[in-house]
Amino acid sequence: MRYADTYISGVGAFVPRTVVSVEKAVAKGWYPAEEAELHNLAGAVVAGDVPAPEMALHAARSALKRSGRAPADLDLLLYASSWHQGPDGWPPHSYLQRQLVGGDVLATEIRQGCNGMFLALELAAGHLAAVPSRQAALLVAADNYGTPLMDRWRMGPGYIGGDAASALVLTKEPGFARLTSVCTTTVTEAEELHRGSEPLFPPGVTVGRKMSFAARNEQFRQQVMSKGEATAALFKIQRALMEVVERALDESGIKPADLTRVAFMNYSEEIVEQRCMTMLDLPMSRSTWDYGRTIGHCGASDQVLSLDHLLLNGRLGPGDHLLMLGTGPGVTVSSAVIKIVDNPPWV
Amino acid sequence: MTELNRRLVDFIQENLVQEGDDIVVDETTPLLTSGLLDSLRTARLLNFLRKDVGVPIPAAKLDSENFQDVATIAAMVRELETV
């Protein structure tokens, strides 16, 4: 979807200072040495017992302050989560309503796994555009994977789970960057990739079943459908990735060579290189992998954390373009293009 | 076997067949039903075609029919080369 006047006015991030290195995880037997060798990841940031909604509040406050907007200016709050946030049934965005934005802002949780922020961007941009008086939206993502029933070191093929939060303030009035396009598509043939052969009922967590996408991916390949069907579905995911990139670049009026940086998910070196950078005919030096490999795959925050890191290190300036790209359960595939218009006031 | 078919067979055997899979690749080895082409290995094959063979495969051509085996891939590549 192409956008004419949708801007990013604030970016927030909460990245825990504690990092558990891959070396330590291998020494402790948490992470296989051959995976360390194969994926060349460096470590994962760990939040300990800091709840995800607390991290979300920090990131949201920072984004709002940096945007120069007041909570009362907001028309929408979208909170993207991929793992449990707090007491079951309790909505995590209500914590931000009470602590920060108040009760008059339409607020809800987005559950689209690691692509949650892309869905939030598309929904928020449409929401603001629908009514002239609407001015600003706060988008937040947060996860803490350091819980029972989840093992961040065996979470999925080619990545390790990091704990963090991120936030964006989207506005119709000009901000430091313009959101030129967001595109999402779903490869429905691969729907079972993230549930494997697990029964739909009762839900796994209610019977204390551990969660691992790695295990479910393996079940999908081996048992769920014929090998031919399963492979054809996985084959389509790469095609969908190419298509959403082509569409987002086309809607933004640019070519891959115009991209200053590409922020994929914080996955293994080979996955980022083969599935993303080489597909775009761009070198790894234009990716955000060098940063991503040090914090781990932080749910729906990876791309916004990379944006924040690039801005703070002066690696994105006026006229530059950033492509954000990701896949999530469903299997959904999303892309977004951001054009930097001005140096952010907080840098 | 043509030179292109030979290069494709060798690339797939060396780069897409994993240890433990006892698959000997030839021109008609079924790539999809043998489980060889997941999203990462599809990307590796597409990058080989673009960079080493010099023929980029557009997304529109990424149908399983065109990637049944080396013979069908080679036929698609030759067709794209003449475009």
XYZ file of C-alpha atoms in Angstrom, chain A residues 83-311:
229
model
C 4.783 -14.232 23.367
C 2.907 -14.060 26.682
C 2.918 -10.570 28.187
C 1.490 -10.962 31.685
C -1.511 -12.558 33.345
C -3.546 -14.439 30.716
C -6.623 -12.502 29.578
C -5.184 -9.203 30.754
C -4.544 -6.801 27.803
C -0.958 -5.448 27.914
C -1.895 -2.222 26.060
C -4.161 -1.281 28.993
C -0.950 -0.870 31.030
C 0.235 1.810 28.573
C -3.210 3.406 28.540
C -3.079 3.768 32.339
C 0.571 4.809 32.578
C 0.902 6.960 29.480
C -1.777 7.625 26.861
C -5.053 7.660 28.788
C -8.428 6.092 28.120
C -9.619 8.110 25.113
C -7.150 6.533 22.694
C -8.429 3.533 20.762
C -6.043 0.735 21.791
C -5.597 -2.949 21.045
C -3.046 -5.769 20.816
C -1.718 -7.027 17.483
C -0.921 -10.761 17.472
C 0.912 -11.363 14.209
C 4.154 -12.774 15.609
C 7.377 -11.246 14.351
C 5.492 -9.267 11.665
C 3.272 -7.485 14.170
C 4.893 -4.074 13.604
C 4.247 -4.208 9.846
C 0.549 -4.917 10.455
C 0.501 -2.089 13.001
C 2.041 0.295 10.450
C -0.538 -0.563 7.792
C -3.509 -0.425 10.164
C -2.357 2.830 11.788
C -1.650 4.568 8.472
C -5.117 3.646 7.235
C -6.742 4.661 10.521
C -5.142 8.131 10.458
C -5.934 8.691 6.787
C -9.622 7.779 7.242
C -10.588 10.885 9.222
C -9.012 14.346 8.664
C -8.925 15.225 12.352
C -6.866 12.165 13.273
C -3.234 13.113 13.729
C -0.989 10.541 15.431
C -0.634 6.855 16.342
C 1.691 5.084 18.798
C 2.919 1.625 17.715
C 4.712 -0.548 20.263
C 6.203 -4.052 20.269
C 7.656 -5.962 23.226
C 8.560 -9.512 24.294
C 10.433 -11.227 27.146
C 11.177 -14.862 26.188
C 12.931 -15.711 29.438
C 10.001 -17.763 30.721
C 9.160 -21.417 31.349
C 7.774 -23.254 28.291
C 10.104 -21.272 25.979
C 13.793 -21.865 25.240
C 15.314 -18.809 23.491
C 18.274 -20.941 22.338
C 16.121 -23.449 20.453
C 13.315 -21.125 19.399
C 13.545 -21.568 15.640
C 15.781 -22.525 12.753
C 18.624 -20.025 12.353
C 17.783 -17.596 15.167
C 17.924 -17.129 18.962
C 15.363 -15.133 20.954
C 16.250 -11.703 22.426
C 14.147 -9.650 24.879
C 13.426 -6.015 23.919
C 10.814 -3.397 23.119
C 10.467 -0.817 20.345
C 8.054 1.981 19.472
C 7.151 4.326 16.614
C 5.054 7.491 16.515
C 3.264 7.792 13.176
C 1.885 11.233 12.192
C 0.194 12.955 9.280
C 2.168 16.117 9.865
C 5.727 15.890 8.525
C 8.282 14.080 10.665
C 11.952 13.172 10.222
C 11.035 10.251 7.927
C 8.290 9.341 5.491
C 6.634 5.923 5.339
C 6.289 5.464 1.578
C 4.940 1.896 1.443
C 3.926 -1.120 3.541
C 3.027 -4.462 1.911
C 1.923 -7.736 3.471
C 0.891 -11.033 1.896
C 0.190 -14.474 3.371
C 1.300 -17.826 1.959
C -1.740 -19.805 3.103
C -0.301 -23.130 1.913
C 2.298 -22.777 4.709
C -0.248 -22.133 7.466
C 0.691 -25.325 9.320
C 4.425 -24.470 9.343
C 4.034 -22.766 12.744
C 1.695 -25.290 14.347
C 3.200 -28.515 13.008
C 1.292 -31.584 14.147
C 0.195 -30.016 17.454
C -3.587 -30.260 18.059
C -5.595 -27.011 17.917
C -7.352 -28.023 21.152
C -6.621 -27.765 23.992
C -4.177 -24.858 23.411
C -0.611 -26.004 24.174
C 0.111 -23.554 26.984
C -2.995 -24.689 28.912
C -1.524 -28.187 29.150
C 1.975 -26.947 29.873
C 3.398 -27.863 26.465
C 6.764 -26.234 25.620
C 6.772 -23.914 22.589
C 9.330 -24.379 19.784
C 8.896 -23.279 16.201
C 11.981 -25.385 15.378
C 10.117 -28.544 16.418
C 6.955 -27.523 14.583
C 8.868 -26.694 11.379
C 10.378 -30.176 11.486
C 6.932 -31.770 12.036
C 5.616 -29.738 9.069
C 8.364 -31.073 6.833
C 8.153 -34.664 7.993
C 4.581 -35.484 8.966
C 2.010 -32.792 8.326
C 1.676 -33.134 4.550
C 3.384 -34.939 1.686
C 6.976 -33.865 1.192
C 6.084 -32.439 -2.201
C 3.278 -30.249 -0.825
C 5.349 -29.111 2.149
C 8.311 -28.168 -0.026
C 6.083 -26.399 -2.571
C 4.629 -24.327 0.297
C 8.103 -23.365 1.582
C 9.127 -22.593 -1.997
C 6.225 -20.111 -2.237
C 7.454 -18.216 0.830
C 10.591 -17.133 -0.996
C 8.495 -16.086 -3.973
C 6.195 -14.049 -1.705
C 9.247 -12.343 -0.152
C 10.448 -11.283 -3.607
C 6.966 -10.048 -4.525
C 6.426 -7.848 -1.444
C 9.885 -6.336 -1.945
C 9.189 -5.598 -5.615
C 5.818 -4.035 -4.716
C 7.152 -1.864 -1.878
C 10.070 -0.582 -3.960
C 7.775 0.066 -6.919
C 5.259 1.953 -4.732
C 8.159 4.004 -3.340
C 9.523 4.751 -6.814
C 12.973 3.315 -6.113
C 15.227 0.412 -7.185
C 17.137 -1.967 -4.863
C 20.342 -0.041 -5.610
C 18.739 3.071 -4.080
C 18.431 1.335 -0.706
C 20.899 2.673 1.840
C 20.141 -0.125 4.289
C 17.979 -3.240 4.558
C 16.669 -4.355 7.961
C 15.679 -8.033 7.815
C 14.900 -10.134 10.901
C 17.931 -10.776 13.162
C 18.522 -14.248 11.678
C 21.648 -16.264 10.802
C 24.248 -14.826 8.456
C 23.362 -17.210 5.657
C 19.603 -16.651 5.898
C 20.047 -12.855 5.817
C 22.508 -13.140 2.957
C 20.779 -15.752 0.808
C 17.107 -14.957 1.447
C 17.443 -11.173 1.595
C 20.630 -9.366 0.558
C 21.729 -11.494 -2.432
C 18.092 -11.573 -3.601
C 18.353 -7.751 -3.777
C 21.843 -7.926 -5.324
C 23.165 -5.962 -2.338
C 26.233 -6.689 -0.168
C 25.898 -7.713 3.477
C 27.487 -4.361 4.389
C 24.111 -2.761 3.509
C 22.238 -5.117 5.879
C 21.785 -4.582 9.640
C 23.074 -8.075 10.399
C 26.234 -6.823 12.125
C 24.021 -5.219 14.805
C 21.226 -7.811 14.718
C 23.580 -10.729 15.449
C 24.523 -9.107 18.802
C 20.993 -8.752 20.246
C 19.139 -11.773 18.815
C 15.701 -12.034 17.217
C 13.584 -9.711 19.391
C 10.096 -10.671 18.207
C 8.376 -7.864 16.285
C 11.038 -5.270 17.232
C 14.044 -6.231 15.085
C 13.513 -3.769 12.234
C 12.640 -0.776 14.472
C 15.601 -1.517 16.766
C 17.815 -1.473 13.668
C 16.281 1.848 12.560
C 16.963 3.338 16.009
C 20.545 2.010 15.997
C 21.246 3.332 12.461
C 19.906 6.795 13.358
